[in-house]
Short mmCIF file of C-alpha atoms and ligand atoms in Angstrom, two decimals:
data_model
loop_
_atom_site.label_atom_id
_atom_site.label_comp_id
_atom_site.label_asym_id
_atom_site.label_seq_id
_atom_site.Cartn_x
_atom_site.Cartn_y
_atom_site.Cartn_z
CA UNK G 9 0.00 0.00 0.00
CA UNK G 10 1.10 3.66 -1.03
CA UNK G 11 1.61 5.03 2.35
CA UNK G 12 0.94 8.60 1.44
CA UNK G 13 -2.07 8.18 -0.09
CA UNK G 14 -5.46 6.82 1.77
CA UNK G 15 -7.17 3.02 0.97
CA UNK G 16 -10.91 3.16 1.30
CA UNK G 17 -12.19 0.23 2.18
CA UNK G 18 -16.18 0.30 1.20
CA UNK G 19 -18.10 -2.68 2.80
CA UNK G 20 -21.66 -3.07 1.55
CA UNK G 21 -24.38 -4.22 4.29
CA UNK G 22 -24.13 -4.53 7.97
CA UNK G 23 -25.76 -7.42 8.61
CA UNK G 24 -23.84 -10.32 10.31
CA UNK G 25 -21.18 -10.27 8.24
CA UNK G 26 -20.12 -6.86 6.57
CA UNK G 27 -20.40 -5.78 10.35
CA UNK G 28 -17.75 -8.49 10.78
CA UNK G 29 -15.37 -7.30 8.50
CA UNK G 30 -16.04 -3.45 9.53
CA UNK G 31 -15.27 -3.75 13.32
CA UNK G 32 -11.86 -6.30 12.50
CA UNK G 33 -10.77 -3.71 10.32
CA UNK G 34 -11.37 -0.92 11.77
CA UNK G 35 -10.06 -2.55 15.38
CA UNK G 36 -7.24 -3.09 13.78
CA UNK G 37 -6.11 -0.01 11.86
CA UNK G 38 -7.96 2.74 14.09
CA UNK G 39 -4.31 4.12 14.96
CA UNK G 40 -3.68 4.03 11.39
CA UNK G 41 -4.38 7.26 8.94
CA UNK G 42 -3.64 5.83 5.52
CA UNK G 43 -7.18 3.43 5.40
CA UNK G 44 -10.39 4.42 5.95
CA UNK G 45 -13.28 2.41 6.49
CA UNK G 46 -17.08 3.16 5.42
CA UNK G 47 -20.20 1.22 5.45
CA UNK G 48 -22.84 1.66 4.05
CA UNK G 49 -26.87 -0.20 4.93
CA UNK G 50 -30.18 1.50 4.42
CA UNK G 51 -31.07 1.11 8.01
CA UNK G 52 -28.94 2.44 11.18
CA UNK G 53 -29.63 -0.19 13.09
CA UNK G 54 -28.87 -3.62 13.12
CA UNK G 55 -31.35 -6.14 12.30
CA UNK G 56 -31.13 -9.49 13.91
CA UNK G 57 -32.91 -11.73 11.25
CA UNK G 58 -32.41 -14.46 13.56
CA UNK G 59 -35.27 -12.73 15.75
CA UNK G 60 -37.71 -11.92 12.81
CA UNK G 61 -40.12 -14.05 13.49
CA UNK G 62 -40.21 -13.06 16.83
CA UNK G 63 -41.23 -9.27 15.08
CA UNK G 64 -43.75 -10.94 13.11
CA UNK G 65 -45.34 -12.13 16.22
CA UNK G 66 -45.68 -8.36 17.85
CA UNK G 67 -42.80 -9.22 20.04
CA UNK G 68 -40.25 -6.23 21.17
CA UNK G 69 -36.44 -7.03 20.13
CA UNK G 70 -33.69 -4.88 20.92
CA UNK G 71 -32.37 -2.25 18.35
CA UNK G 72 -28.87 -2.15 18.05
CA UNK G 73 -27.26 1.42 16.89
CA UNK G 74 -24.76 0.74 14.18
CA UNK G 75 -23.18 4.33 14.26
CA UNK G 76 -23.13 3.79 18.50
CA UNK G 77 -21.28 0.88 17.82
CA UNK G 78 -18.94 2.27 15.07
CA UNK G 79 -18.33 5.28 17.28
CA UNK G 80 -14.31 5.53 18.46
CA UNK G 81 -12.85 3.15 15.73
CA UNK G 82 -13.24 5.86 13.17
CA UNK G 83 -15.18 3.73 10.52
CA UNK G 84 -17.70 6.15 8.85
CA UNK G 85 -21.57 5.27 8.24
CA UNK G 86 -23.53 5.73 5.52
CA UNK G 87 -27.07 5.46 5.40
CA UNK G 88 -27.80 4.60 1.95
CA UNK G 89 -29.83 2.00 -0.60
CA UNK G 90 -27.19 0.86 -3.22
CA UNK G 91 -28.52 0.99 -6.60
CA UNK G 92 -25.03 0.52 -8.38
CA UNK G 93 -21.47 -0.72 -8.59
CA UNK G 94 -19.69 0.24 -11.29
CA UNK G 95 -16.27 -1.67 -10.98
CA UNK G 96 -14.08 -0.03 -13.71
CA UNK G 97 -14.70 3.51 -11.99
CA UNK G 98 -14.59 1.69 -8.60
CA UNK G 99 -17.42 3.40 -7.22
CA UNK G 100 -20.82 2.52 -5.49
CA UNK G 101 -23.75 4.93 -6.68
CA UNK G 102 -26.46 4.88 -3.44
CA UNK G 103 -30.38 6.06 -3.98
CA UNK G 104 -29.83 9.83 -2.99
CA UNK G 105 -27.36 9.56 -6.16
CA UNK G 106 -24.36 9.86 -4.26
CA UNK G 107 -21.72 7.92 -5.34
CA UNK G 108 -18.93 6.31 -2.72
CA UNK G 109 -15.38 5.49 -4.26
CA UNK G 110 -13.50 2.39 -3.36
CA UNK G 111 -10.12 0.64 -3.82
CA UNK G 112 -11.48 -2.38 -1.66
CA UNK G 113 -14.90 -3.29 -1.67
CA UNK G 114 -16.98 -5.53 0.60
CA UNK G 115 -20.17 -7.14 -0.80
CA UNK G 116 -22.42 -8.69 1.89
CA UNK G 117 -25.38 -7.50 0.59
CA UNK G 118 -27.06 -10.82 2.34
CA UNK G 119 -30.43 -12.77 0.92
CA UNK G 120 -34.03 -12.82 1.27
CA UNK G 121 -36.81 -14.69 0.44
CA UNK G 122 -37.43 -16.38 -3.29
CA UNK G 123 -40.38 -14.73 -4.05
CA UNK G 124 -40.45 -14.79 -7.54
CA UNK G 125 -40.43 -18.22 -8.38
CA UNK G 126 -44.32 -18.74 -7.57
CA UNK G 127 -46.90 -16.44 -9.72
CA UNK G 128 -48.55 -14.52 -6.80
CA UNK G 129 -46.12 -15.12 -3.86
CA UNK G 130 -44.51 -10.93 -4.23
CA UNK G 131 -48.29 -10.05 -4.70
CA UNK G 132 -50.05 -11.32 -1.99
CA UNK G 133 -47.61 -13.15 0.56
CA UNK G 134 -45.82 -11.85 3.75
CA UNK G 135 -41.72 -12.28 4.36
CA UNK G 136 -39.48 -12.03 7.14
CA UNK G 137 -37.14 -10.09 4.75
CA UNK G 138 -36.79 -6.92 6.89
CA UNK G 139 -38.54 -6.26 10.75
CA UNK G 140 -40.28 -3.53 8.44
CA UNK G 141 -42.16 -6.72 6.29
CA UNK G 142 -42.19 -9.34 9.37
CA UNK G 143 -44.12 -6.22 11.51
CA UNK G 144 -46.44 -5.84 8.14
CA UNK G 145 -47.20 -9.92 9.51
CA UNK G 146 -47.86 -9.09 12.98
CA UNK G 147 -50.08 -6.49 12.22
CA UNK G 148 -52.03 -8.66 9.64
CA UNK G 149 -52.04 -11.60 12.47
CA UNK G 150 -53.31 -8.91 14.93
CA UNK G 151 -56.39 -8.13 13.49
CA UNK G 152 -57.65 -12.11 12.21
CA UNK G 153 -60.06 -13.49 14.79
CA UNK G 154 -59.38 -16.77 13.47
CA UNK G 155 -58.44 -18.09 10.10
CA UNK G 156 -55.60 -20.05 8.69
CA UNK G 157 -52.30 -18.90 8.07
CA UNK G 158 -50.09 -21.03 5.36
CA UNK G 159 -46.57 -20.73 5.53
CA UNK G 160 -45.20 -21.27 2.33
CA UNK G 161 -41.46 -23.63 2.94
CA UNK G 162 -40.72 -25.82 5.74
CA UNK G 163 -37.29 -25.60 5.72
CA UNK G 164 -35.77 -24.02 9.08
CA UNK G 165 -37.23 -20.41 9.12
CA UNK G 166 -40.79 -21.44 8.18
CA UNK G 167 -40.40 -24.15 11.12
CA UNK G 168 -39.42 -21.16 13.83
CA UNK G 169 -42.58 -19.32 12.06
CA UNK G 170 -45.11 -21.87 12.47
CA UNK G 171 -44.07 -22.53 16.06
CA UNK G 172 -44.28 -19.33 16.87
CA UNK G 173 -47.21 -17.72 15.47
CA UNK G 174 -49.09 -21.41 16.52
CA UNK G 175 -47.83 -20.35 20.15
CA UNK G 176 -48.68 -16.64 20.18
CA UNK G 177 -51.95 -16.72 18.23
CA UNK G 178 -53.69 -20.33 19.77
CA UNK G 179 -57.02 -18.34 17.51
CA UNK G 180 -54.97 -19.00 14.09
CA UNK G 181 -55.26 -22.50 12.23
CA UNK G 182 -51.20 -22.66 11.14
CA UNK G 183 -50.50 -24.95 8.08
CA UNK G 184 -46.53 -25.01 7.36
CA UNK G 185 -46.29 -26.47 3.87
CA UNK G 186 -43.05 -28.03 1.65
CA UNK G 187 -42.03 -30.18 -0.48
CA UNK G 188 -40.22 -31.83 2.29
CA UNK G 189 -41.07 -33.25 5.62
CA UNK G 190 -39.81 -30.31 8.41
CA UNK G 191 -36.10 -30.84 9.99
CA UNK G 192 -36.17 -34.14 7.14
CA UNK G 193 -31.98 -33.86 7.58
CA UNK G 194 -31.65 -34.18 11.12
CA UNK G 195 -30.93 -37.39 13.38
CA UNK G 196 -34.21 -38.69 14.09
CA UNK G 197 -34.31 -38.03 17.79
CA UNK G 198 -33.69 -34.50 16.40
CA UNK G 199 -36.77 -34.49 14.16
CA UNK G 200 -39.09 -36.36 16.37
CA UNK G 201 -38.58 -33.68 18.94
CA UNK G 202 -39.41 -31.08 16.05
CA UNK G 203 -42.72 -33.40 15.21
CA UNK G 204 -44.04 -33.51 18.47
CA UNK G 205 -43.44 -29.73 19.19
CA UNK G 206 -45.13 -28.73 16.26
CA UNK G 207 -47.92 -31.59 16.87
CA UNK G 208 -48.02 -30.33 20.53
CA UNK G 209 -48.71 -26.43 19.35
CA UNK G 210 -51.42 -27.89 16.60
CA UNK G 211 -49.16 -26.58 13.62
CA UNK G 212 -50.74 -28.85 10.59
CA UNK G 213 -47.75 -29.87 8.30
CA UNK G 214 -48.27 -30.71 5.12
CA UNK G 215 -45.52 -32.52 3.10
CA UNK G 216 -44.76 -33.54 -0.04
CA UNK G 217 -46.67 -30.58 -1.37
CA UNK G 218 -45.34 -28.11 -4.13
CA UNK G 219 -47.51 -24.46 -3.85
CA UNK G 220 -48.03 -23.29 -7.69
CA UNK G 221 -49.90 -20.06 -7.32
CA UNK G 222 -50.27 -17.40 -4.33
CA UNK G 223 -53.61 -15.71 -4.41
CA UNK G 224 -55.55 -13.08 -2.15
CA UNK G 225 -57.08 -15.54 -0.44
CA UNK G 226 -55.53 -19.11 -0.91
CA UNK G 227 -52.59 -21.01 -2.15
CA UNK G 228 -52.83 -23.47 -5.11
CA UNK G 229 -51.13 -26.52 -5.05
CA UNK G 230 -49.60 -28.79 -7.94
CA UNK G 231 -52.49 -31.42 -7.24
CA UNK G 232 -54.54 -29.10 -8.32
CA UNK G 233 -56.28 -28.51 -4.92
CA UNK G 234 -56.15 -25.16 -2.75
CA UNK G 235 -55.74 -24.02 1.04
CA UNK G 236 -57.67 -20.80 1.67
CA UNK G 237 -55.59 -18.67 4.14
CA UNK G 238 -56.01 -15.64 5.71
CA UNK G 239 -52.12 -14.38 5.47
CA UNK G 240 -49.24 -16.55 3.42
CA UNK G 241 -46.10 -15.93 5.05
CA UNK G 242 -43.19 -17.10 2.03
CA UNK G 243 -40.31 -18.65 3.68
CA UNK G 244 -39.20 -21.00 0.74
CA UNK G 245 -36.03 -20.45 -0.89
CA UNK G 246 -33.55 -17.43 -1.15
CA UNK G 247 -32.40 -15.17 -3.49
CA UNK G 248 -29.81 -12.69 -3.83
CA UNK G 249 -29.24 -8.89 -4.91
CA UNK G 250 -29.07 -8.93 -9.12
CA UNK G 251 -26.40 -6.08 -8.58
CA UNK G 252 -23.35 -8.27 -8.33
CA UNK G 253 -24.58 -9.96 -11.84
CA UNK G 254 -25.18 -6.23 -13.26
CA UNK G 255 -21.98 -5.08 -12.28
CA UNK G 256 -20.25 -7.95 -13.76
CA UNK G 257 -19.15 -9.56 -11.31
CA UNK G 258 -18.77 -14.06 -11.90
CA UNK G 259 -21.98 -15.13 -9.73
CA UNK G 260 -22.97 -19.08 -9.61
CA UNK G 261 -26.73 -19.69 -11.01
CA UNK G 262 -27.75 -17.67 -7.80
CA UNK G 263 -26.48 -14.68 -8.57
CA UNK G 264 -23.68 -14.98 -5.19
CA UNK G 265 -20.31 -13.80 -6.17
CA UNK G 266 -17.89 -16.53 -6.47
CA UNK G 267 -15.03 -16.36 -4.57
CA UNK G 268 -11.19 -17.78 -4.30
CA UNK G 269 -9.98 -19.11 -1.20
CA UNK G 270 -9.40 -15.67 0.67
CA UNK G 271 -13.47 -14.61 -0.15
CA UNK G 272 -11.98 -12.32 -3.06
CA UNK G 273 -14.41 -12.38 -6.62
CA UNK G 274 -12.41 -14.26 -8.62
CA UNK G 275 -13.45 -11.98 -11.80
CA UNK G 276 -12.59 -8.77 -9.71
CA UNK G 277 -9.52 -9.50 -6.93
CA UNK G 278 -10.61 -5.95 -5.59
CA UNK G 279 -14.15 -6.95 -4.64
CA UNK G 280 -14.37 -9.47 -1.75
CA UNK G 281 -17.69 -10.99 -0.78
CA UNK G 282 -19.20 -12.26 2.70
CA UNK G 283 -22.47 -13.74 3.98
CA UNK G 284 -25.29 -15.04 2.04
CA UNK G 285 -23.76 -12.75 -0.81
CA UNK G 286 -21.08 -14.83 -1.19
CA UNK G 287 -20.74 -18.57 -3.37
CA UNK G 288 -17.92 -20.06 -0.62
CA UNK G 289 -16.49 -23.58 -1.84
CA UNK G 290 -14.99 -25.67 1.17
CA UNK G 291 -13.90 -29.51 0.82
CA UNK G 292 -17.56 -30.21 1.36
CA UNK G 293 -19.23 -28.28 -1.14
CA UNK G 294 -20.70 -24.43 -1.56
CA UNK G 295 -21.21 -23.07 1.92
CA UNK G 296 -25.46 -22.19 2.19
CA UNK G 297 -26.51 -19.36 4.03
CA UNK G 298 -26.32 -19.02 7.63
CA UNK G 299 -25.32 -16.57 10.32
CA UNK G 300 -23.00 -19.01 11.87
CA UNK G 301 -21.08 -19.05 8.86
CA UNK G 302 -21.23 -15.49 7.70
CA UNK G 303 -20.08 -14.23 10.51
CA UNK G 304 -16.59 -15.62 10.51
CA UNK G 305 -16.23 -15.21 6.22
CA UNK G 306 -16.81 -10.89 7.56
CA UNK G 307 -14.04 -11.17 9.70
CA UNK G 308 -12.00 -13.37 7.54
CA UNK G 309 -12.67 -10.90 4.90
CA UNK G 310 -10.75 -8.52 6.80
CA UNK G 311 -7.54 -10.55 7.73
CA UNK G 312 -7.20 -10.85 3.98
CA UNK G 313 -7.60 -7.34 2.57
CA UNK G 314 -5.17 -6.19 5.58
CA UNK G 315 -2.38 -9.39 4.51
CA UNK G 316 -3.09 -7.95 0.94
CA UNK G 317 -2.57 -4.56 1.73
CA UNK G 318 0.48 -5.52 3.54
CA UNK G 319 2.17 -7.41 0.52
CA UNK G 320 1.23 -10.74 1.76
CA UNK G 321 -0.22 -13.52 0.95
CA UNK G 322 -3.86 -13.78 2.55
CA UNK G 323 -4.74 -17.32 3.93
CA UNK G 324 -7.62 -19.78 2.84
CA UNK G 325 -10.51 -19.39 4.50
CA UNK G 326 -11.86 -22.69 6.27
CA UNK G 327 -15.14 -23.38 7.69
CA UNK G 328 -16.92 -25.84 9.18
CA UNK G 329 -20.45 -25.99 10.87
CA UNK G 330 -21.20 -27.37 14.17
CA UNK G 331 -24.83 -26.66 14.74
CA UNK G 332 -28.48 -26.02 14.14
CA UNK G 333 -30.19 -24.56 16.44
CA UNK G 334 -33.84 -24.07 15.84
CA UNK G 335 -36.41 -21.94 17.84
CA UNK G 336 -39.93 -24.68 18.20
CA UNK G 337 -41.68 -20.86 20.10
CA UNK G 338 -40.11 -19.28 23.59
CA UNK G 339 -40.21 -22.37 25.73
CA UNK G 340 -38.76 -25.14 23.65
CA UNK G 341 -35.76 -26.09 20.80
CA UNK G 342 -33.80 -28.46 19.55
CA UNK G 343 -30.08 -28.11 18.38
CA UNK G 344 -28.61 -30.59 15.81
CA UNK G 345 -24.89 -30.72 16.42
CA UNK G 346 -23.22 -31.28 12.96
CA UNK G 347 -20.20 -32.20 11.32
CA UNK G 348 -18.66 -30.06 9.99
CA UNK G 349 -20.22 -30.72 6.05
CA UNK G 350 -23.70 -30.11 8.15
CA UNK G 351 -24.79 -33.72 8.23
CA UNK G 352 -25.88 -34.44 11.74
CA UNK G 353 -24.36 -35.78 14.86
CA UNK G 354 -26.40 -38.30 17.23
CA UNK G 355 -25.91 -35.29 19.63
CA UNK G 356 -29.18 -33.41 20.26
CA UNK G 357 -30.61 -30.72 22.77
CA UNK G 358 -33.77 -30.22 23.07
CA UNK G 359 -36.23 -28.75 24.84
CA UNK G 360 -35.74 -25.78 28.06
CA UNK G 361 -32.12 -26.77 27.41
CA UNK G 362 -32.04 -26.41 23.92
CA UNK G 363 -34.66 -22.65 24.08
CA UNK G 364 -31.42 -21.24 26.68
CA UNK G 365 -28.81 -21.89 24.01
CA UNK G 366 -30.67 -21.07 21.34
CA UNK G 367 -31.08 -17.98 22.90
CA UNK G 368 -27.37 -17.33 23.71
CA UNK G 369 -26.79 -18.02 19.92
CA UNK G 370 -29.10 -15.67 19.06
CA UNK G 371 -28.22 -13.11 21.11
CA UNK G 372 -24.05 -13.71 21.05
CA UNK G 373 -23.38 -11.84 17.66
CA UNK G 374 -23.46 -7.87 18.79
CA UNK G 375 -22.07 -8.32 21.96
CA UNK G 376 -19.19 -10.02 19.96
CA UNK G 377 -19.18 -6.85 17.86
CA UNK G 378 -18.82 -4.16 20.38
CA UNK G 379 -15.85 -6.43 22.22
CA UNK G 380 -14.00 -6.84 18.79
CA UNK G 381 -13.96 -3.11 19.21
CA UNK G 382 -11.53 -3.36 21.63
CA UNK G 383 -9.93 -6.65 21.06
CA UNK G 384 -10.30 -7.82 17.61
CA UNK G 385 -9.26 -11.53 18.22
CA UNK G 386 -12.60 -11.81 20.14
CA UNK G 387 -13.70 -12.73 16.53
CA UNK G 388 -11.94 -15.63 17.04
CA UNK G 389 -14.33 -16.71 19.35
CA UNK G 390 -16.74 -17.68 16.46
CA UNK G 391 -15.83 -21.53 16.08
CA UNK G 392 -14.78 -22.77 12.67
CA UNK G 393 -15.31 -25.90 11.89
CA UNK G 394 -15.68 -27.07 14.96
CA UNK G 395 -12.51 -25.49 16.70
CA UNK G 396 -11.93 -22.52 17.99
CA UNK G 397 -9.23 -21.08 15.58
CA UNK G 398 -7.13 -18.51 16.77
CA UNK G 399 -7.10 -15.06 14.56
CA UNK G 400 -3.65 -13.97 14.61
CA UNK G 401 -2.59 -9.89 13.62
CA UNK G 402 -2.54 -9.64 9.96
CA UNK G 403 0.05 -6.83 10.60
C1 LIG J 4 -36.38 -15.66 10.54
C2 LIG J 4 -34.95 -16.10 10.25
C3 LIG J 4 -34.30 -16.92 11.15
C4 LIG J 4 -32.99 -17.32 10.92
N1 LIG J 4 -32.39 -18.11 11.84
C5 LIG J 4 -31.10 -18.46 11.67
C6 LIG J 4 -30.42 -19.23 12.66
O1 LIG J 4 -31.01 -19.63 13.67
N2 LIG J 4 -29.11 -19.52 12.47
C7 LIG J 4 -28.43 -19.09 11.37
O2 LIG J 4 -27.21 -19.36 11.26
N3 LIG J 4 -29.03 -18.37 10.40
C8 LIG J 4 -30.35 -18.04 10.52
N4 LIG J 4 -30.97 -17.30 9.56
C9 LIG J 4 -30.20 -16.92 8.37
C10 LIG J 4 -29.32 -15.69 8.68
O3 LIG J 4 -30.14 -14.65 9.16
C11 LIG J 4 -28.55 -15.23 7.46
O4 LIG J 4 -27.80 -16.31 6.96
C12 LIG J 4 -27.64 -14.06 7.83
O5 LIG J 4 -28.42 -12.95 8.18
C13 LIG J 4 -26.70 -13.71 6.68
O6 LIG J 4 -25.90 -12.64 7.08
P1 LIG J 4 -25.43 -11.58 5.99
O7 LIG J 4 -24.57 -10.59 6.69
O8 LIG J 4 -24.89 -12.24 4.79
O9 LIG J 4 -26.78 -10.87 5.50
P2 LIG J 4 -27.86 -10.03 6.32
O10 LIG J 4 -27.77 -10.30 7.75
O11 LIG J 4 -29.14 -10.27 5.62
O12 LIG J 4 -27.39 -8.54 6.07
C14 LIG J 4 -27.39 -7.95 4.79
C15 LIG J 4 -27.41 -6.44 4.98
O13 LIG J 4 -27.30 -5.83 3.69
C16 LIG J 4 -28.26 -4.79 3.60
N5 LIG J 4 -28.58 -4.60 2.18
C17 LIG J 4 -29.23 -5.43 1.33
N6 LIG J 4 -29.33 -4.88 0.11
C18 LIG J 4 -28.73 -3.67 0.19
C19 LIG J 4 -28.49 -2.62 -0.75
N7 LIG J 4 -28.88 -2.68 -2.04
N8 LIG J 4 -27.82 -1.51 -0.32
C20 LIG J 4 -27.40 -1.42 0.98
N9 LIG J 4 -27.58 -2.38 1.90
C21 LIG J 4 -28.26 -3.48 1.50
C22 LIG J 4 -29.45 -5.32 4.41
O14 LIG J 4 -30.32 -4.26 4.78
C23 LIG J 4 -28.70 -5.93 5.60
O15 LIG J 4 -28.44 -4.98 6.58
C24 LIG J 4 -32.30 -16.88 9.75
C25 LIG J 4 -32.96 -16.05 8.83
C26 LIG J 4 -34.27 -15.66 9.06
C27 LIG J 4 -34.95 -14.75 8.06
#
């Protein structure tokens, strides 16, 4: 790096991630005045997805202030929609017009909901996509005196949504819907926890089903038969932010930017990507989208754009899982310890147990954040594959 001139570092989205490659980097170069470090997300403060259907439920979750937590490790904040990258000009054009020049950028623009593979589903069905469209839920939910409510994917978040609008609204018929039986790739003592939790709060499931059409008030279903429901919430596949594709950037058939071993694109060595954002391969395959695993490519992120910036090499990034731990409403869970390729161990909490560590999980990430402030190995605390590997200085 030129010393007299300044690197900007420009990380796209705090969510779990690009938060985890802001506070590492700017932890570790605060003292230094030749890089500067902005973010920029639409919202200033953090939202916990991991709690969203908690919001959808009318339930109070904390707020987290991203500039509070920024404040002292002189990272800037932008509040801003991105609308553009152009990567020959290296800049980032936001929706006030404004546009934000890089030399490094950080992509962990994150994922929501697939709604656009079902005719219908953007139309007429709620998401969890943002606590502004999971509180658009609760309201709905609110004001049905009874009614069914379909939940369109059983895969983990439409199980933590069934449970928990079955607990807080006993009124509300809940059908959770997939083409898959619920929590089908745990152990079995795993999933007939997750059966009799879901039996025990009256949740109907409905499996082997595929929904082919969303409508005001029903879903239509492949057999040709339909539900009628009172609210749809879509929980069914992901999708990703077309601007990586528009900018050029290589993306898999998803539209994540593929990455070489240190999370950089491997079209555009400048642009590294983090989070749901991001196609990750590991020995196992391409890494899905989780916060346990976003959370360590952020910080990763930053180890390699500092070992790059210092004329080294940066390292591989390695990661493993080691859990699933799934929310069955306030009182009960059960975690699936994994290997690290995510297939499941025999070992399973579940339970009062399993509802306390959820809730640690849940609630670990922006603690972690305010004490990397101070003492950016605390990232390291984030297990990788299973052990805890140490982060050393990338000076
Ligand atoms: C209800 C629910 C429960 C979940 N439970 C779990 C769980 O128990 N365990 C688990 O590991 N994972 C869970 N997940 C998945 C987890 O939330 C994601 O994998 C994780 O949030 C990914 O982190 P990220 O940083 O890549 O993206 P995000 O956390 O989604 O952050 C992306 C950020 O980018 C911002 N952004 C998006 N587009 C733009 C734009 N154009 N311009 C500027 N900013 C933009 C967003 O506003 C956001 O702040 C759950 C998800 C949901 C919805």
């Amino acid at each position: 790096m030129n010393t007299t001139t300044r690197h900007e570092v420009l990380v796209m989205g705090a969510g779990y991630a690009g938060l985890g490659t802001v506070i590492q980097l700017a932890a570790r170069t605060r003292k230094r005045g030749n890089l500067r470090v902005t973010l920029v997300n639409p919202y200033d403060t953090f939202t916990e997805r991991l709690r969203l259907h908690m919001t959808a439920t009318g339930q109070e979750t904390a707020k987290p202030n991203i500039p509070e937590l920024l404040d002292g490790t002189g990272a800037e904040f932008v509040r801003g929609w991105v609308t553009a990258v152009d990567t020959e000009a290296k800049t980032v054009r936001i929706d006030d017009d404004r546009l934000l020049r890089y030399d490094t950028l950080v992509y962990g623009l994150g994922s929501i909901a697939d709604t656009a593979s079902v005719p219908g589903v953007d139309d007429h069905a709620y998401t969890l996509n943002s606590p502004q469209d999971a509180a658009l839920l609760a309201d709905r939910l609110t004001r049905l005196d009874g009614g069914t409510v379909v939940i369109g994917g059983s895969g983990l978040t439409g199980i933590e949504a069934a449970a928990e609008i079955a607990e807080r609204h006993p009124e509300l018929q809940v059908v959770l819907l997939g083409r898959g039986e619920p929590g089908a790739s745990m152990h079995p003592k795993a999933k007939a926890h997750l059966d009799a939790a879901l039996a025990r709060l009256g949740v109907r499931v409905r499996s082997g089903v595929e929904v082919v059409k969303v409508l005001p008030d029903c879903v239509e279903l492949a057999d040709g038969s339909s539900i009628p429901a009172a609210a749809v919430l879509w929980t069914s596949g992901t999708r990703v932010s077309p601007l990586a594709a528009a900018a050029g950037l290589t993306v898999d058939e998803r539209g994540r930017v593929v990455t070489d071993s240190a999370l950089r694109s491997v079209s555009h060595p400048d642009v590294y990507a983090v989070g749901d954002a991001a196609a990750i391969r590991q020995g196992y395959g391409v890494m899905h989208g989780t916060c346990q695993g976003g959370m360590p490519t952020g910080v990763h992120a930053a180890l390699s754009i500092l070992r790059v910036l210092a004329g080294k090499e940066p390292k591989p990034f390695r990661f493993g899982y080691y859990h699933t731990p799934v929310s069955l409403g306030r009182n009960d869970a059960v975690v699936q310890f994994t290997r690290p390729d995510d297939s499941p161990r025999r070992i399973v909490l579940t339970g009062k147990r399993a509802a306390k560590y959820k809730e640690t999980v849940t609630a670990a990430p922006w603690p972690t954040f305010a004490r990397m402030k101070k003492m950016p190995a605390a990232g390291a605390l984030w297990p990788h594959g299973g052990r805890y590997t140490r982060i050393r200085s990338a000076k």
